GROMACS .gro file of C-alpha atoms in nm:
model
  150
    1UNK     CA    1   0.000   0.000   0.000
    2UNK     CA    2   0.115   0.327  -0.112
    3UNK     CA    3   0.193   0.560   0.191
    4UNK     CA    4   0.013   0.900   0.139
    5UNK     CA    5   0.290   1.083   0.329
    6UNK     CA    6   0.551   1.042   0.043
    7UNK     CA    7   0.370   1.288  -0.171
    8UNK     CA    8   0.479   1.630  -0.169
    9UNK     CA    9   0.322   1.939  -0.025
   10UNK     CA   10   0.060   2.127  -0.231
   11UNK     CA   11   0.017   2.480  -0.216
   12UNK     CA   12  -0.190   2.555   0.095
   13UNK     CA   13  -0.575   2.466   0.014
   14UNK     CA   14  -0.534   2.279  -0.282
   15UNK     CA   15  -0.629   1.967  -0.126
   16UNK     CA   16  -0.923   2.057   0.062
   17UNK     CA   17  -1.294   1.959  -0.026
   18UNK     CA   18  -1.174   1.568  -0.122
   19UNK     CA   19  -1.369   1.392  -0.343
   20UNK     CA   20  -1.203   1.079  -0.363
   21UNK     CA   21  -0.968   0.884  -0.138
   22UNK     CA   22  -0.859   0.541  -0.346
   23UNK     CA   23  -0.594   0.281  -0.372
   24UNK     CA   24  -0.554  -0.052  -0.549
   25UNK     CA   25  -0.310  -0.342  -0.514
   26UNK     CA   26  -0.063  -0.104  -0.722
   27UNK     CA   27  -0.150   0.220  -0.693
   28UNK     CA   28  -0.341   0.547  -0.554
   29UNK     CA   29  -0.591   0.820  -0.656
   30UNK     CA   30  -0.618   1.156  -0.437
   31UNK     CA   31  -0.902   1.409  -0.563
   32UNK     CA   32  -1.009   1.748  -0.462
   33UNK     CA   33  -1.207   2.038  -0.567
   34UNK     CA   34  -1.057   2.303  -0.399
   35UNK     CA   35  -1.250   2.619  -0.534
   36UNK     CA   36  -1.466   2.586  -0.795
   37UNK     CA   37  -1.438   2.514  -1.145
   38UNK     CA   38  -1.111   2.351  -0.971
   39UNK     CA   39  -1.049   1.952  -0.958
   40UNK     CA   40  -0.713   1.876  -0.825
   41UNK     CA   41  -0.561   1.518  -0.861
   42UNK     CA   42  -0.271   1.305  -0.707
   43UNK     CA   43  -0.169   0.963  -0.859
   44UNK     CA   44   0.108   0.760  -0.750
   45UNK     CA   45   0.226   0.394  -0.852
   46UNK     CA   46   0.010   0.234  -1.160
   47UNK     CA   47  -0.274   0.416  -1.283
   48UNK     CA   48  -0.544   0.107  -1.356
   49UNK     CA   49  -0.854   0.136  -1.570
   50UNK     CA   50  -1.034   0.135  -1.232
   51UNK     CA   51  -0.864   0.394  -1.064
   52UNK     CA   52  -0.969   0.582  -1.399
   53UNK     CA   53  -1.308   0.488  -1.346
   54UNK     CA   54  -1.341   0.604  -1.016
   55UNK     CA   55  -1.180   0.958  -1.129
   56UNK     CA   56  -1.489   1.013  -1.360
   57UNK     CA   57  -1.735   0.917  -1.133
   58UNK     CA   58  -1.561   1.159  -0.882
   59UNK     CA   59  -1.591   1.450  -1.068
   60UNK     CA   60  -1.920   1.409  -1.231
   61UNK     CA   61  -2.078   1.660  -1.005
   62UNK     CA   62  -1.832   1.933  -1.016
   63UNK     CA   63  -1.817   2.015  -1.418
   64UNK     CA   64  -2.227   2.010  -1.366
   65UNK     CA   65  -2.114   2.267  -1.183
   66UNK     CA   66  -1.842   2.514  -1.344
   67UNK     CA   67  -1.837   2.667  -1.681
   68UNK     CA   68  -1.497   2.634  -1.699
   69UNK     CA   69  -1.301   2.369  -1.563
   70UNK     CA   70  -0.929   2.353  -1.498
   71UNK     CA   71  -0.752   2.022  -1.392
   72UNK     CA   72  -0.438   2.008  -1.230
   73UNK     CA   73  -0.261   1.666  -1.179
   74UNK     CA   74  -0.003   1.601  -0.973
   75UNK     CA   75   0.117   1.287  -1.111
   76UNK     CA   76   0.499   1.301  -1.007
   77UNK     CA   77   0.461   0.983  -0.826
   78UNK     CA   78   0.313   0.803  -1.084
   79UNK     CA   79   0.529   0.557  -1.250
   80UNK     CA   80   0.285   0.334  -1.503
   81UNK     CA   81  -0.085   0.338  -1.609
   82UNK     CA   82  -0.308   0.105  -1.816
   83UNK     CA   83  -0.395   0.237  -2.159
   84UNK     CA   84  -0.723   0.169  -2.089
   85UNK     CA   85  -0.706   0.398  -1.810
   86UNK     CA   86  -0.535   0.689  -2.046
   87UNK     CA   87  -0.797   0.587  -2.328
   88UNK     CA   88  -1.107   0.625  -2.019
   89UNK     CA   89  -0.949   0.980  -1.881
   90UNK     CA   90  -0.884   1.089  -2.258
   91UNK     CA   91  -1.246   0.996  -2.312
   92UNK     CA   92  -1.351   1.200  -2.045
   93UNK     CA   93  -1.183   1.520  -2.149
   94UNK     CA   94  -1.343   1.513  -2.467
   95UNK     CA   95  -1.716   1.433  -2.377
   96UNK     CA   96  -1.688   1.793  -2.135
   97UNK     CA   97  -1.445   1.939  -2.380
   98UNK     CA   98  -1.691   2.270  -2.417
   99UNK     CA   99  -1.629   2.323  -2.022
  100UNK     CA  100  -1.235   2.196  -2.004
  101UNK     CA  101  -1.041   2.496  -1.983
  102UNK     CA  102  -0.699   2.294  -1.966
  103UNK     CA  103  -0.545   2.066  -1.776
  104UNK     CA  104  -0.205   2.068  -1.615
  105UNK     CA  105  -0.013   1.772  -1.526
  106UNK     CA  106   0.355   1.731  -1.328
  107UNK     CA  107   0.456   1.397  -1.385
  108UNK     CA  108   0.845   1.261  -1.275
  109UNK     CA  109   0.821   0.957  -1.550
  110UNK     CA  110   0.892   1.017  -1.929
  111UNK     CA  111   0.634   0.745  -1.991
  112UNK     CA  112   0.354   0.909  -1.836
  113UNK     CA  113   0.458   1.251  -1.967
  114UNK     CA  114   0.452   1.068  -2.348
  115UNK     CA  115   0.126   0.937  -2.237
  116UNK     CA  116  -0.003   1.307  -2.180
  117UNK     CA  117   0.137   1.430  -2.520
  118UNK     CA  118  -0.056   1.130  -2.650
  119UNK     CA  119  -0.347   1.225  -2.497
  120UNK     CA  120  -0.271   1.587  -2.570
  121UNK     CA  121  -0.285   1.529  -2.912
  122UNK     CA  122  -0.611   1.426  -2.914
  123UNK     CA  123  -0.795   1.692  -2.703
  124UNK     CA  124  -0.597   1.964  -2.895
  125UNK     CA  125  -0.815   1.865  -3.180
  126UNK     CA  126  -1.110   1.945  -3.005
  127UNK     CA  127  -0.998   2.262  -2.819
  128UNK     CA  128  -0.885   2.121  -2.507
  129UNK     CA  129  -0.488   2.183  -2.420
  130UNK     CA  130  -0.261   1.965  -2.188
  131UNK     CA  131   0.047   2.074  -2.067
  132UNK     CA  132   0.301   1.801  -1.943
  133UNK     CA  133   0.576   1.964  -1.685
  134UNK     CA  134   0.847   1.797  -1.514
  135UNK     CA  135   0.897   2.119  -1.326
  136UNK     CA  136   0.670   2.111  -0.954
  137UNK     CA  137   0.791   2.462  -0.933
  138UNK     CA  138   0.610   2.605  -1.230
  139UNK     CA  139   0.348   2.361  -1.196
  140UNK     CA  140   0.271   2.500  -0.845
  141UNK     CA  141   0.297   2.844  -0.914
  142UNK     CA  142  -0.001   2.782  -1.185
  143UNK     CA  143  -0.204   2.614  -0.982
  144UNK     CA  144  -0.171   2.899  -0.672
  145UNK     CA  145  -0.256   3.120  -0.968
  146UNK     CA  146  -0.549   2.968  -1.036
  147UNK     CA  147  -0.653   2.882  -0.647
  148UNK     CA  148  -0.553   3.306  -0.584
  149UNK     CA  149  -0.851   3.425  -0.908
  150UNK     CA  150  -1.119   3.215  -0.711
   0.00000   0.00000   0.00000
């Protein structure tokens, strides 16, 4: 089991109002909606097609919500996912692309940042951008940014 602990700090309140607590055999899911229009995420280990799963059904009620929503995913302890798990998220993303105002995603493996760009691809032909960073620094200061205009 994946101790919670080992994650970094987030900027102060950008883990409050959880949504979703879950782990699997192989990895974990942290979700929050911090302000809204806001959904903040924290992976680390495998990312299964479940875990996916439980990520949409987490958020469902928030982009009923905001007409704009900005995703920011702290993925730097995420080593591996499923591609049915990046085909499920991607999936996502496009079905709400006309409320997705980005998403954001720090990631410390080159496989899951290729897996973005992948994804990325996709959504930028519908209007949707993702932005891959391997840099918590920036990556933080964008999502206090965002936290500070709500």
């Amino acid at each position: 089991m994946f101790d919670r602990n080992a994650l970094r700090a987030l900027p102060t309140g950008a883990d409050r109002r959880s949504l979703l607590e879950a782990c699997d055999e192989r990895g974990c899911l942290f979700i929050s909606n911090p302000a809204d229009g806001v959904i903040v995420t924290r992976a680390a280990g495998f990312m299964s097609t479940a875990l996916a799963e439980q990520w949409v059904q987490s958020v469902e009620p928030v982009w009923k919500q905001a007409p704009k929503l900005y995703v920011f995913n702290d993925w730097e302890k995420m080593d591996a996912y499923e591609s049915n798990a990046r085909k499920r998220l991607t999936e996502w993303v496009l079905s709400h692309r006309t409320q997705m105002a980005g998403a954001w995603f720090l990631t410390g493996s080159r496989m899951v940042a290729m897996g973005v760009a992948a994804a990325g691809a996709a959504t930028a032909l519908a209007g949707v951008s993702m932005h891959a960073s391997l840099d918590r620094r920036t990556w933080q200061r964008l999502l206090e940014d965002r936290l500070s205009q709500r």
